[in-house]
Short mmCIF file of C-alpha atoms in Angstrom, two decimals:
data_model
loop_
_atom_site.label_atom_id
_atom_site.label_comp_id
_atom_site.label_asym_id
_atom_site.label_seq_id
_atom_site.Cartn_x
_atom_site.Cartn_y
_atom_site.Cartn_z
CA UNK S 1 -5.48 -5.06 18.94
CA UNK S 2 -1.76 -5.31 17.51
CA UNK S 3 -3.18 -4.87 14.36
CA UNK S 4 -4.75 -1.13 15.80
CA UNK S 5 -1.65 0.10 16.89
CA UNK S 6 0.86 -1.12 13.50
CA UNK S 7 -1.67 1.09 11.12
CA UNK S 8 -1.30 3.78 13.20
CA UNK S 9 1.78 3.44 13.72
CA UNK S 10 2.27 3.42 9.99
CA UNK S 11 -0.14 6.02 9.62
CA UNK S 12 1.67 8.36 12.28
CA UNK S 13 5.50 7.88 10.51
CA UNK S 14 4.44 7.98 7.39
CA UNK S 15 2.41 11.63 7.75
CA UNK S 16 4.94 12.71 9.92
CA UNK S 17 8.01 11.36 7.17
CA UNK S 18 6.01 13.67 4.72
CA UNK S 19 6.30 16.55 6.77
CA UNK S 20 9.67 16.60 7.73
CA UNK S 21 10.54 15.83 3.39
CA UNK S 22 8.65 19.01 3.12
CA UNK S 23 9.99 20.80 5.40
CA UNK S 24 13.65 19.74 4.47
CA UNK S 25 13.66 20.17 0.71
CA UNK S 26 10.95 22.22 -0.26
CA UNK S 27 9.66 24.81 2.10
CA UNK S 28 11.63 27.57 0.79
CA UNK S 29 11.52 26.50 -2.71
CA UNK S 30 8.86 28.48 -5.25
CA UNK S 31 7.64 24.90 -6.78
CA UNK S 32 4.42 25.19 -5.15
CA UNK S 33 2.72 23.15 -7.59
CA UNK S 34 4.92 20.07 -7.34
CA UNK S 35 5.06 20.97 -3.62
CA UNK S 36 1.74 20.35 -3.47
CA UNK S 37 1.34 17.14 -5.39
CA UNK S 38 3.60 15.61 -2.86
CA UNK S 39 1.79 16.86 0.33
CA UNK S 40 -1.39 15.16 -1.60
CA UNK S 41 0.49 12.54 -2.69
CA UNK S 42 1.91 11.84 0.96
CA UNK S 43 -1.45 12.66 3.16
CA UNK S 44 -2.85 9.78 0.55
CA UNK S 45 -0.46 7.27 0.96
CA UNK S 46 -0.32 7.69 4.59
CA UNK S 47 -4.22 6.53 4.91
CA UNK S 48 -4.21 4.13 2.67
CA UNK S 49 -1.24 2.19 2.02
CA UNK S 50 -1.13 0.35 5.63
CA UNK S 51 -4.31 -0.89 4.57
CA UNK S 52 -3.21 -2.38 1.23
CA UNK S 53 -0.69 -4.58 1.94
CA UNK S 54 -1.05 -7.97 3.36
CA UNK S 55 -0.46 -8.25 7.11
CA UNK S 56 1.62 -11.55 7.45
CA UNK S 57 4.84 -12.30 5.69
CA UNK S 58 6.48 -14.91 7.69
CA UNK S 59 10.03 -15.17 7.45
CA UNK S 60 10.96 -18.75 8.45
CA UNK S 61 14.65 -20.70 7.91
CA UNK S 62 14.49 -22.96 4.89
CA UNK S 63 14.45 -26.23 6.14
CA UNK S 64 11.10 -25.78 7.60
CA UNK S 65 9.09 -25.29 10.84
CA UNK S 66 6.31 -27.21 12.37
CA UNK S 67 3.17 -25.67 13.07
CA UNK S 68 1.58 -27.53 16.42
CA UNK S 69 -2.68 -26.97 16.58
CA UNK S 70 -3.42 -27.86 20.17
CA UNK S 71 -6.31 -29.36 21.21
CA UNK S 72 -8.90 -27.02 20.71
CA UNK S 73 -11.09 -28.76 23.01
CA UNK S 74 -8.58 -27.59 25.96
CA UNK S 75 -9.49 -24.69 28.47
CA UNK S 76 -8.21 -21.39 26.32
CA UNK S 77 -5.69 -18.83 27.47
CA UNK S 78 -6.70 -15.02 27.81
CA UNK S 79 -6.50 -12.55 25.15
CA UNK S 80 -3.74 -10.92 26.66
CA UNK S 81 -5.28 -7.28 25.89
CA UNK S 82 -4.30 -5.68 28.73
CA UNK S 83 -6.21 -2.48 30.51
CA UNK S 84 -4.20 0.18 29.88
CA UNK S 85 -4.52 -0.64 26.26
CA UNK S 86 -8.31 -0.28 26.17
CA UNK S 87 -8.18 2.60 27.88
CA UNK S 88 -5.59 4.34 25.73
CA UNK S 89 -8.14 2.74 22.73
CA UNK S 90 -10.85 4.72 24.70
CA UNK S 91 -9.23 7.96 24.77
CA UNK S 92 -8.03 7.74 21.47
CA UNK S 93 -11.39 7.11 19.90
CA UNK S 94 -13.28 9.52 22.61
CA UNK S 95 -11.61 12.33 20.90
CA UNK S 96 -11.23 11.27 17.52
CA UNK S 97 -15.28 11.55 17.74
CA UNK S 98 -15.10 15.06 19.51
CA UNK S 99 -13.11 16.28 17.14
CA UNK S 100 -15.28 14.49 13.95
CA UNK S 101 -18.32 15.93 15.42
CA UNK S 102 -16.91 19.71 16.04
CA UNK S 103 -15.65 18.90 11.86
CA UNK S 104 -19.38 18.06 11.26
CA UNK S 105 -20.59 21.19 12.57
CA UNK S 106 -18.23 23.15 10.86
CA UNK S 107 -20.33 21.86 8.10
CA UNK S 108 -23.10 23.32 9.01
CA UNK S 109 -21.90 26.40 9.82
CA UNK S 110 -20.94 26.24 5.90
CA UNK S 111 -24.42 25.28 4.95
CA UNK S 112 -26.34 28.08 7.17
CA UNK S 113 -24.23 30.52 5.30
CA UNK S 114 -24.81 29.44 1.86
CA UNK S 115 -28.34 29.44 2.43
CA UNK S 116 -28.52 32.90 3.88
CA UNK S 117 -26.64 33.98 0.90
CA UNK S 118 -27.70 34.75 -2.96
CA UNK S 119 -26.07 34.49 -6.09
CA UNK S 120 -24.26 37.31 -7.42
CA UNK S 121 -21.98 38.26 -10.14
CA UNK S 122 -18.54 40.65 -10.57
CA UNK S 123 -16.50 40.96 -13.66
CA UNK S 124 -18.61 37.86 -15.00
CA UNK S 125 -17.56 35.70 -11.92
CA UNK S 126 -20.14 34.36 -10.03
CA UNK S 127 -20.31 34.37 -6.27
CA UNK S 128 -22.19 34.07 -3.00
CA UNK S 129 -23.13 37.35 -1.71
CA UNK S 130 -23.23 36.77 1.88
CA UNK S 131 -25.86 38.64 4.23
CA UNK S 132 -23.61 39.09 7.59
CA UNK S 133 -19.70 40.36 7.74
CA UNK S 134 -17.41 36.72 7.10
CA UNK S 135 -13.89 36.82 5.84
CA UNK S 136 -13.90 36.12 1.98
CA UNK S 137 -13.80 32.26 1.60
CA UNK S 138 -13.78 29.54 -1.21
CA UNK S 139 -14.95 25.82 -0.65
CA UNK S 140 -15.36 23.41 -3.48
CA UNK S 141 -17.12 25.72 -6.86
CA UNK S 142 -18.61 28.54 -4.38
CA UNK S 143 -17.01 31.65 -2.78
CA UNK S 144 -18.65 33.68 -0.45
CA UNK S 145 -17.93 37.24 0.14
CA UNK S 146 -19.72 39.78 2.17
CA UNK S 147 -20.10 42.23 -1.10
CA UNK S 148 -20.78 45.75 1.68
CA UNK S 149 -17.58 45.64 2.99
CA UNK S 150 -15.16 45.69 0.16
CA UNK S 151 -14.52 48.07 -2.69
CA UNK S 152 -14.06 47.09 -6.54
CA UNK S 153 -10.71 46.68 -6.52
CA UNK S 154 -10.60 44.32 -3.69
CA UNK S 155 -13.43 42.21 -5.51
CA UNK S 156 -11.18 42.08 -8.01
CA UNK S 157 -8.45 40.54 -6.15
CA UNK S 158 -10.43 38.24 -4.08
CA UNK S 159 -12.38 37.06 -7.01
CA UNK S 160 -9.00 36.39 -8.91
CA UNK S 161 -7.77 34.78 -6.03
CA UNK S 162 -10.66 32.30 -4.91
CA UNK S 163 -11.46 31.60 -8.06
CA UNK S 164 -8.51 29.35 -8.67
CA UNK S 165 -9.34 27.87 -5.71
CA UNK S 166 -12.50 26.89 -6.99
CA UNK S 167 -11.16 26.21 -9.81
CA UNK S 168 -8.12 23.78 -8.81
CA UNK S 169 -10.74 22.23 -6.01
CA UNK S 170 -8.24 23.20 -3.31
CA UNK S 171 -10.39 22.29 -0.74
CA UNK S 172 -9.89 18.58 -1.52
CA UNK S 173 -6.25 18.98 -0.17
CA UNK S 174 -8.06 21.09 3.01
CA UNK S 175 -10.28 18.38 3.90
CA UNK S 176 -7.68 15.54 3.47
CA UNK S 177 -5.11 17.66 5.89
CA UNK S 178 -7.80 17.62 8.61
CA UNK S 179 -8.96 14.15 8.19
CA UNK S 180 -5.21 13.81 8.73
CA UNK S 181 -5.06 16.19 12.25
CA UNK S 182 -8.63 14.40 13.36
CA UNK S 183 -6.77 11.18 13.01
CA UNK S 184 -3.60 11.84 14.36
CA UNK S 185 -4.47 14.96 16.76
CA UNK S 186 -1.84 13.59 19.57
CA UNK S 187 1.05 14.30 16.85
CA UNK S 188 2.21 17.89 16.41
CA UNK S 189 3.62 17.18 13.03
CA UNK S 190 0.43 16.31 11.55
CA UNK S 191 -1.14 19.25 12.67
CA UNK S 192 1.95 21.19 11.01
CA UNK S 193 1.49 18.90 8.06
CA UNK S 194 -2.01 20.26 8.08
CA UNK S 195 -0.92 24.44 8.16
CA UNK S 196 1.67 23.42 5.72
CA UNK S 197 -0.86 21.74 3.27
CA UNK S 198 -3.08 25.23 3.64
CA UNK S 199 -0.23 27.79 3.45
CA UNK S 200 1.45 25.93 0.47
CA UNK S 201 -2.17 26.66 -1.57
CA UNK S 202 -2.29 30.03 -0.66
CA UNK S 203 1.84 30.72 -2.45
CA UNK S 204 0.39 28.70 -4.97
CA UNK S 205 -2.83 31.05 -5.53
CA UNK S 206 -0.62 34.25 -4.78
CA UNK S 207 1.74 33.10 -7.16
CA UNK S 208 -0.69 32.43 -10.29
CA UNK S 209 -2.62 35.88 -9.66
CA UNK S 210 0.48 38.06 -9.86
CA UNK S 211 1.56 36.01 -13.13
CA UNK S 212 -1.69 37.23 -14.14
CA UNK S 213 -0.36 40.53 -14.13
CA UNK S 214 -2.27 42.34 -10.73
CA UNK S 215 -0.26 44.88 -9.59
CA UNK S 216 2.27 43.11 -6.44
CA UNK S 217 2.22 46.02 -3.97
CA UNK S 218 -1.58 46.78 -4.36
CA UNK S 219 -2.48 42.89 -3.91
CA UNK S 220 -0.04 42.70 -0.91
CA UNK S 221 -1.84 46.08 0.47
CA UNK S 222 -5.39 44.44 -0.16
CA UNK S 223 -4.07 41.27 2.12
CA UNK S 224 -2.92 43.39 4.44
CA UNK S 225 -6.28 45.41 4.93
CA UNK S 226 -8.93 42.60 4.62
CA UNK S 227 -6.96 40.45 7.35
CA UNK S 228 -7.07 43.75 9.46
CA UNK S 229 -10.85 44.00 9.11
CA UNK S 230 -10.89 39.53 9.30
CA UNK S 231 -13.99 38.62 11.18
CA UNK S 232 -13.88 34.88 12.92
CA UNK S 233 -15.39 31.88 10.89
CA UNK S 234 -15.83 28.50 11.58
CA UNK S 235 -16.63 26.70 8.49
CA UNK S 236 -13.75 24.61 5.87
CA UNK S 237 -11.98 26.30 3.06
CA UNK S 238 -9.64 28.35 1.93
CA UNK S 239 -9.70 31.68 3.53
CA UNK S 240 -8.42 34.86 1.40
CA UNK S 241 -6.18 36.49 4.18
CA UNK S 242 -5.19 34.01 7.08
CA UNK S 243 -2.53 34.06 10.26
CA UNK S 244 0.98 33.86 8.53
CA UNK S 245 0.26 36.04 5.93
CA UNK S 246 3.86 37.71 6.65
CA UNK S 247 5.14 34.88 5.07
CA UNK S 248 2.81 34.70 2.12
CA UNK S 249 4.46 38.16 1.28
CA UNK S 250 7.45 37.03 1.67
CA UNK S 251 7.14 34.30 -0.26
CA UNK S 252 5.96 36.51 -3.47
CA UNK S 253 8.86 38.84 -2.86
CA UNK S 254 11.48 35.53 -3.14
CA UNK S 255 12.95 35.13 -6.34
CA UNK S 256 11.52 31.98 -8.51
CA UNK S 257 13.76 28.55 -7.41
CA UNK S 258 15.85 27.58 -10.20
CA UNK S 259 14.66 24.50 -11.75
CA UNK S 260 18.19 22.65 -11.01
CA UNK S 261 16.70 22.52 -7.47
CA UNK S 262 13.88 20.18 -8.76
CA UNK S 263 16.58 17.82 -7.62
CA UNK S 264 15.01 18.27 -4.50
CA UNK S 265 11.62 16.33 -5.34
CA UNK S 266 13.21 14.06 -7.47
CA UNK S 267 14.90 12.48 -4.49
CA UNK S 268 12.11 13.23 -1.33
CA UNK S 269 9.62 11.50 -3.12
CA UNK S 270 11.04 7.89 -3.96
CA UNK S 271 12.91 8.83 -0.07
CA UNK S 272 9.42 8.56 1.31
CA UNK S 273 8.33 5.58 -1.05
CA UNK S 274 10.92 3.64 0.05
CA UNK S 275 10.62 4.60 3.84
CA UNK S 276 7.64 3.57 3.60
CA UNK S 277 7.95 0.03 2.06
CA UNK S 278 10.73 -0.51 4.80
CA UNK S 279 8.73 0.11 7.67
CA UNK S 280 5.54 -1.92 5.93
CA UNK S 281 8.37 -4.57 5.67
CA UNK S 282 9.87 -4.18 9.11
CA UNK S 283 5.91 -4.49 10.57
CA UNK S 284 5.12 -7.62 8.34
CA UNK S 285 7.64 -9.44 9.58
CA UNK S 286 7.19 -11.92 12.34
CA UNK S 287 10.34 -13.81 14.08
CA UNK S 288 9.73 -17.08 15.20
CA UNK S 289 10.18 -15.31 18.67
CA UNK S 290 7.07 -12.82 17.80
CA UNK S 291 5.14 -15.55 17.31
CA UNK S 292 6.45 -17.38 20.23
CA UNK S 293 5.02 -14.20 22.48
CA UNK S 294 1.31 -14.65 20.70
CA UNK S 295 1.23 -18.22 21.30
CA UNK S 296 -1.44 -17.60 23.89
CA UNK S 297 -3.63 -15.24 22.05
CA UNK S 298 -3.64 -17.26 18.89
CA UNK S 299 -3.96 -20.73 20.23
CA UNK S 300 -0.75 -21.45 17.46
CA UNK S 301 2.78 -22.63 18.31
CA UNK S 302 5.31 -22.42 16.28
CA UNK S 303 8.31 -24.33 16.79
CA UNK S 304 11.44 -24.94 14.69
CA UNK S 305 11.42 -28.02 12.94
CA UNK S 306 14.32 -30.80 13.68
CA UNK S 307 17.28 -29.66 12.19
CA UNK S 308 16.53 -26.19 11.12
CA UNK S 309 19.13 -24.03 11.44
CA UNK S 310 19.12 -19.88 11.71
CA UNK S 311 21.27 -19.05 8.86
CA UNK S 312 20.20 -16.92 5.84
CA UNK S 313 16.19 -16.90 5.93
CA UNK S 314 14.11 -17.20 2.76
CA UNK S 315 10.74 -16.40 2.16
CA UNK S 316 10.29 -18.30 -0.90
CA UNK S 317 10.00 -22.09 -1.07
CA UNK S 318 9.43 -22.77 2.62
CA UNK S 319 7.69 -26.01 3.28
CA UNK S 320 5.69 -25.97 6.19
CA UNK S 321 4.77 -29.34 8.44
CA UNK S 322 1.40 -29.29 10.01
CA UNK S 323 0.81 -31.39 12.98
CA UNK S 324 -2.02 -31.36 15.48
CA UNK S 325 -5.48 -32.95 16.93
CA UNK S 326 -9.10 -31.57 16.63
CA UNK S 327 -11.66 -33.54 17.98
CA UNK S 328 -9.54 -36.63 18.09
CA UNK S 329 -8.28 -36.08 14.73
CA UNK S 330 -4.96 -36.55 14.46
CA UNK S 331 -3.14 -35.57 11.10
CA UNK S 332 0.54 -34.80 10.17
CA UNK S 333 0.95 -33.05 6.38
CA UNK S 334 3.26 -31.24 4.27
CA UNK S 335 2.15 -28.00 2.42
CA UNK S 336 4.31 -25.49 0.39
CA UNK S 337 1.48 -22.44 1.65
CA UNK S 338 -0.32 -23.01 4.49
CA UNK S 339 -2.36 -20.02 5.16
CA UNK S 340 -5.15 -21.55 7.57
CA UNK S 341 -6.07 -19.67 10.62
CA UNK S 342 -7.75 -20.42 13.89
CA UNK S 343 -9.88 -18.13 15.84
CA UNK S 344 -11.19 -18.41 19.07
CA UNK S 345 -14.35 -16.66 21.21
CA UNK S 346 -16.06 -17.30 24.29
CA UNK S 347 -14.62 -17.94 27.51
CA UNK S 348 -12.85 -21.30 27.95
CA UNK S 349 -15.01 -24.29 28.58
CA UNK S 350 -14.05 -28.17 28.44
CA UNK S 351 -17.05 -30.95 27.84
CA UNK S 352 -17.12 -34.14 25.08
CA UNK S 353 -20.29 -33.64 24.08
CA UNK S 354 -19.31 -30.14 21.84
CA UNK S 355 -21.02 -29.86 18.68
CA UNK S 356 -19.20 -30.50 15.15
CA UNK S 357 -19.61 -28.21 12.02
CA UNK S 358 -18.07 -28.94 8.63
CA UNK S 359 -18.71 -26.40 6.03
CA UNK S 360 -21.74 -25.55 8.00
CA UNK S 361 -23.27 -29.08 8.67
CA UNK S 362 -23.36 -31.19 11.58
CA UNK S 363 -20.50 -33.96 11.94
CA UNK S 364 -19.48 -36.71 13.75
CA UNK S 365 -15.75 -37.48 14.38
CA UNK S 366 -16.08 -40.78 12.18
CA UNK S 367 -16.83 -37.82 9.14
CA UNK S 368 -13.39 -36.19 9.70
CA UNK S 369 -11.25 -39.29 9.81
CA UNK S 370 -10.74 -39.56 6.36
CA UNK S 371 -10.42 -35.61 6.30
CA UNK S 372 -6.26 -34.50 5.50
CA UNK S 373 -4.93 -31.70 7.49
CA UNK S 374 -3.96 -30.00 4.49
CA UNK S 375 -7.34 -29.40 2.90
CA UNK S 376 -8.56 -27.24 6.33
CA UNK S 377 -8.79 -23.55 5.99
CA UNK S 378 -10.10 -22.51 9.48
CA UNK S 379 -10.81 -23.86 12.80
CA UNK S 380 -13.35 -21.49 14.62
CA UNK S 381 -14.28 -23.07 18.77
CA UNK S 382 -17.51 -21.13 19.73
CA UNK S 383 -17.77 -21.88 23.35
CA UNK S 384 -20.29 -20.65 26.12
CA UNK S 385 -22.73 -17.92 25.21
CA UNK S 386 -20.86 -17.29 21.63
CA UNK S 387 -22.15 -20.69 21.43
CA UNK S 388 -25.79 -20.96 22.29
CA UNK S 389 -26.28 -17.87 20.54
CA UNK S 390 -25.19 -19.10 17.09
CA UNK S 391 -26.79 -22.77 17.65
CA UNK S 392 -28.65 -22.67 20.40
CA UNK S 393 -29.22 -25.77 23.04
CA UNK S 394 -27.29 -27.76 20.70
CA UNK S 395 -24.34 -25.61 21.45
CA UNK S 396 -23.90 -25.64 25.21
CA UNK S 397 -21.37 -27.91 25.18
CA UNK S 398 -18.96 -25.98 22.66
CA UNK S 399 -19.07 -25.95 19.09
CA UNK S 400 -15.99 -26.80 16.80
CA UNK S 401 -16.50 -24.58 12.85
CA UNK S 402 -14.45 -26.90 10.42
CA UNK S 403 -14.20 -24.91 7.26
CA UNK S 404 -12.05 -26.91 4.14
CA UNK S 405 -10.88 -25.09 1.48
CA UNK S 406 -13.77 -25.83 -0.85
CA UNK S 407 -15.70 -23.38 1.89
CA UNK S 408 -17.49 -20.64 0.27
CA UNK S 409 -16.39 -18.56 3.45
#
């Protein structure tokens, strides 16, 4: 559950980090290309990189620390998960689904149209000639217009413009920026992120068809007149005339950004790089005190080791002691890495008679005296129905997983 709320956490900061860099440096700026490369850029790293990393990087004070294993045998603590988090897990993933399924459907609201359209051609650009009134759209390599309702010289311009939509795939950055709002729907920057992402396509487009030399006021006029005559759609894309087009005119009246303010993106985008390997830092991190807290939802204490002191940490060349009792094994060993883990399921339960699995076969405890500490990789305790299900009648009693590190697992 801690893990749940860190990546989106991360995911939340990050996307909303991006956003404010945007708006900040490059907003009123004419680089709409690089402009969009970093919204891309940053709606990509946010969903992926808290996935990438590794979770745990203990930082522990040189001299050491002893890790106590309990016996596992022993009645087991709760989880800890308390109700208000599953129901804020509820209501997070009751509308994340709502909102998936109403994206779905937009879907098909895409696909009834293209199949109720027919292939058509203007000024040797292909397009979907659409049998009912929609606005003029693009997704992916098709564009739909409703040929009836506009003259040549507005299928000129909207040609011209969708086509380097088409062309450029714009609609991967579309579908990324809702995946983004669907995710994050409670956060009001995302869902700016997201109108940012769209309007910052459109200057783009706007920009690259009066470079190729359409006349400004008559393309501004055509804008003006198709989102007049705009009929409501509910399907992805980009969308020739949409709700701030006053600032998409404004935006081709501006005078071009000299490229001395490239400065700009030079310095948001390593900004956001290294915000972003701070806070992955700052969430890796676990005190001795953090660990302290999860004692009873990990079945692990940690304790300082005799002597240890709390000046400068390192997180190289740590030697960790491991000391503890499964089964009436006792063992004490040094190791430079210890990465084992122990995971418990099943509600607590205390008999002698618990079953013993090493590497998958049945043991006795006279099999893991001569076993050392350091060569264990996991400890699972299957107790109760967790138990009987995985083993059966042989596993009423509790069953003990021993997996070395030789484990295939």
């Amino acid at each position: 559950m801690k893990t749940f709320w860190i990546n989106l956490l991360e995911i939340n900061v990050i996307l909303s980090l991006v956003y404010l860099g945007y708006v900040l440096f490059l907003k009123n700026l004419t680089f709409f290309r690089w402009a969009r490369f970093y919204l891309l850029g940053g709606m990509l790293t946010g969903l992926v990189y808290p996935f990438l990393k590794a979770r745990k990087v203990v930082q522990l004070p040189a001299e050491g620390v002893t890790i106590t294993l309990p016996d596992l045998t022993a009645s087991l603590a709760h989880t800890g998960t308390t109700s208000w988090e599953q129901w804020a897990v509820y209501i997070l993933s009751a509308t994340f689904i709502m909102l998936s399924a109403r994206f779905i459907l937009r879907f098909f609201s895409l696909g009834k149209i293209h199949t109720r359209s027919s292939r058509a051609e203007f000024s040797g650009h292909a397009f979907r000639d659409t049998h009912h009134q929609v606005s003029p759209f693009s997704f992916w390599k098709w564009i739909y217009i409703h040929r009836k309702a506009h003259s040549d010289p507005e299928m000129r311009q909207i040609i011209a413009h969708e086509y380097i939509h088409t062309r450029e795939r714009h609609s991967l950055d579309v579908l990324i920026a809702e995946i983004c709002s669907i995710l994050c729907w409670y956060n009001p920057l995302v869902k700016l992120l997201n109108r940012s992402v769209k309007d910052n396509l459109e200057f783009l487009v706007d920009a690259q068809v009066l470079n190729s030399g359409i006349d400004r006021v008559s393309y501004q006029h055509s804008l003006v007149g198709i989102s007049l005559n705009s009929f409501p759609g509910t399907y992805p894309g980009n969308q020739f005339a949409f709700k701030t087009l006053k600032r998409r005119i404004y935006m081709m009246n501006r005078n071009r950004s000299p490229k001395s303010r490239l400065v700009a993106y030079m310095l948001i985008t390593p900004l956001v790089l290294a915000f972003a390997g701070l806070l992955t830092f700052s969430c890796q991190k676990e005190t001795l005190d953090t660990i302290e807290k999860a004692r009873e939802s990990e079945g692990i204490a940690w304790e300082k080791a005799a002597g240890a002191t709390s000046e400068k940490p390192e997180l190289q060349g740590v030697e960790l002691k491991a000391r503890g009792k499964v089964s009436g094994l006792s063992f004490e060993a040094t190791d430079h890495n210890l990465n084992g883990q122990v995971m418990v399921r099943g509600s607590s339960s205390n008999s002698a008679d618990y079953l013993l699995i090493l590497d998958g076969k049945e043991v006795d405890n006279q099999n893991l005296s001569t076993m050392k500490a350091e060569n264990i990789q996991a400890i699972v305790v299957l107790k109760d129905k967790s138990a009987i299900d995985k083993y059966g009648d042989r596993g009423k009693n509790g069953v003990i997983e021993i997996y070395s590190k030789k484990s295939p697992r």
